[in-house]
Structure formats: C-alpha cells, structure tokens
XYZ file of C-alpha atoms in Angstrom:
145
model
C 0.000 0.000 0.000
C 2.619 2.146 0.984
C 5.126 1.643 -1.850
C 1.967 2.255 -4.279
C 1.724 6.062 -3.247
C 2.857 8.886 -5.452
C 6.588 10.373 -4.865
C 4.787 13.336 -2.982
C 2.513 11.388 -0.880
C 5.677 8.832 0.610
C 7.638 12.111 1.000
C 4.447 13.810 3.279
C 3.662 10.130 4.871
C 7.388 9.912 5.835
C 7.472 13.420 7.044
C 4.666 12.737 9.223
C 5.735 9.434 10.544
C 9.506 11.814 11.093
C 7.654 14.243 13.208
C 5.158 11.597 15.433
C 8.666 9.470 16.055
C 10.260 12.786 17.455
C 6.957 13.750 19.385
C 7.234 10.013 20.689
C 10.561 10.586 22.069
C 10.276 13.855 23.669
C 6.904 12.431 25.270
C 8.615 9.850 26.634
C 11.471 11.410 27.812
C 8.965 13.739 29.760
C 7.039 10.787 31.005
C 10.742 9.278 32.670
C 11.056 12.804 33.929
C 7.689 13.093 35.424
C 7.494 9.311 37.336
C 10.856 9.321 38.777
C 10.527 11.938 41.807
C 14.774 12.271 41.724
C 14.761 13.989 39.023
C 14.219 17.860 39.351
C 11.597 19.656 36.583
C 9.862 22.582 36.089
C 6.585 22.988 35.148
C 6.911 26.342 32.630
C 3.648 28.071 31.927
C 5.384 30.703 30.020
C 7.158 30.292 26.341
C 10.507 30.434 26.186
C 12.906 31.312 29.099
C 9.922 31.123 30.993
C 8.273 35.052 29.816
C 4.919 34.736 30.647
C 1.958 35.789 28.820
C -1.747 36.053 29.090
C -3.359 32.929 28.119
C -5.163 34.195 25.073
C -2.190 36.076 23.799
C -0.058 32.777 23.940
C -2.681 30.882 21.843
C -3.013 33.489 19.188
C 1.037 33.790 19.111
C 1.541 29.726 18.818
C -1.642 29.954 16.158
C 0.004 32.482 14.115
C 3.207 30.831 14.163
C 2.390 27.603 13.077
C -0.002 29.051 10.507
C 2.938 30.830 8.864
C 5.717 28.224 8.750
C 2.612 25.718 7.301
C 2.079 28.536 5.137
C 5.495 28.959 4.446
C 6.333 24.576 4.148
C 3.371 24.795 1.178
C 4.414 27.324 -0.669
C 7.981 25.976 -1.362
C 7.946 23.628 -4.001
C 11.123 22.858 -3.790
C 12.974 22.145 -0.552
C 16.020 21.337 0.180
C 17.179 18.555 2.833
C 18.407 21.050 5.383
C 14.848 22.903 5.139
C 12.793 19.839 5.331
C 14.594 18.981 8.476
C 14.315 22.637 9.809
C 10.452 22.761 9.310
C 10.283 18.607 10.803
C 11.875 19.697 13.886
C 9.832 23.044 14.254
C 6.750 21.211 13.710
C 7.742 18.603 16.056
C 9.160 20.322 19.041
C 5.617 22.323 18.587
C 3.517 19.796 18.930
C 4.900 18.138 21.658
C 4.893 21.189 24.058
C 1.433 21.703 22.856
C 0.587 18.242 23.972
C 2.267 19.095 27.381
C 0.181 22.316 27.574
C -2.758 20.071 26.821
C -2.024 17.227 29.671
C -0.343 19.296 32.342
C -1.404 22.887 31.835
C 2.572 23.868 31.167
C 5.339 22.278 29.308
C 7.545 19.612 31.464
C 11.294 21.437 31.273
C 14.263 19.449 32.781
C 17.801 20.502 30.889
C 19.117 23.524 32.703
C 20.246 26.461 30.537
C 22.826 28.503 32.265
C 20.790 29.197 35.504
C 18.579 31.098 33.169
C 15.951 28.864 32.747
C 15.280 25.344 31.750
C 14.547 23.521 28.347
C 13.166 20.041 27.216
C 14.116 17.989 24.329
C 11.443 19.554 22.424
C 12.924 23.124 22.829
C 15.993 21.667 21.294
C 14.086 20.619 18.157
C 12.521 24.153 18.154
C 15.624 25.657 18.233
C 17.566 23.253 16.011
C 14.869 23.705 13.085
C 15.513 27.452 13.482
C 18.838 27.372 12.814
C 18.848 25.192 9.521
C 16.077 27.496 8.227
C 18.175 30.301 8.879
C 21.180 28.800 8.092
C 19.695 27.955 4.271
C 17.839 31.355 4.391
C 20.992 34.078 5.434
C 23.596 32.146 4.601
C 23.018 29.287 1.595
C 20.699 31.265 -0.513
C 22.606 34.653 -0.021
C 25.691 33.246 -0.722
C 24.319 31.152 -3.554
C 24.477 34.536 -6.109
C-alpha cells in the first residue's frame, strides 16, 4: 500500500511518521522525567525562558506561528534537505509542548540552561529547526548569487 503512493505522498507520509517518532521521544522522555521523583523539573507556563503571557495572547502567538511556517512549508515547491529537516523539527518540538500544555497545563522542562531557565528535548528541536532554516535562508541562498 505504501510503496503504491505517489513520490509526494511517501515524501508527506514519511514526514509525518519523522515528526510523530520525534513527538514520541520527547513524550517519553517527559514521562521518565515526570514518574521518577529524583529527578528535578519545572513545570513552565510561560514560552521560552519562561516570559509569561496572558493565556489568550499565547494561543493566538503559537496559532500564528504555526499558521505561517505551514504557510510557508506549502508554498515551497522545492525544498532542500536542510529545510525539510528545519520545518520537521519546528513542527515537532511544537507539537509536543502543545501536547504538554494540553495534559499538564505547562510544558515539562528538565535541561538547565545557564541558571537562566530550563529547556526540554522539544525546545531543542525548536531551536535546532531554526537554525537550519536560517542557516539555508541568510547564509546558503545569499551566498548562492
């Protein structure tokens, strides 16, 4: 069944499958955090470093951003690796703090980051999938002339 799909439609169906493994592993890695009471976390009901907002202000901004970069994912019709990777891990990391908004009210964040504030394995996707896109936006495609 698989194998009989179009080019496009193994490319989406492997994208998705890419991005539910990822959710999978930050999940669990939050549930490991969670059950074992030795292990210090933070529940953050802010966005990142821990700025909070009003509730309805943090929906609309996490709408509008995932909005745009689907908007943004559509419209290029040709990708390269680095960006499909950069958008995977954005949409990814995403998800799976929006599924720990969803079960605990706040995302689960364990990693310290220089006695600033603490992260998750999803914030690392987040922030990995940044840099690739603007890696291949600032440097790749202005260097590319």
């Amino acid at each position: 069944m698989f194998f009989s799909l179009s080019k496009k439609s193994r490319a989406i169906a492997y994208e998705i499958f890419t991005i539910l493994g990822l959710i999978l592993i930050d999940q669990i890695a939050k549930y490991i955090i969670i059950n074992h009471s030795h292990i210090f976390y933070v529940c953050n009901e802010g966005i990142a470093l821990s700025i909070k907002l009003p509730s309805i202000l943090f929906v609309f901004l996490w709408i509008s951003i995932i909005t745009a970069l689907l908007y943004l994912r559509t419209r290029l019709h040709h990708i390269s690796v680095t960006e499909y990777y950069g958008f995977t891990l954005i949409f990814a990391g995403a998800l799976s703090n929006c599924i720990d908004r969803f079960n605990y009210t706040c995302v689960v964040d364990y990693i310290p980051f220089f006695n600033i504030s603490f992260f998750n394995v999803a914030d690392a996707y987040i922030t990995c999938g940044a840099f690739l896109l603007l890696y291949m936006n600032y440097y790749v495609h202005d260097n590319s002339d």
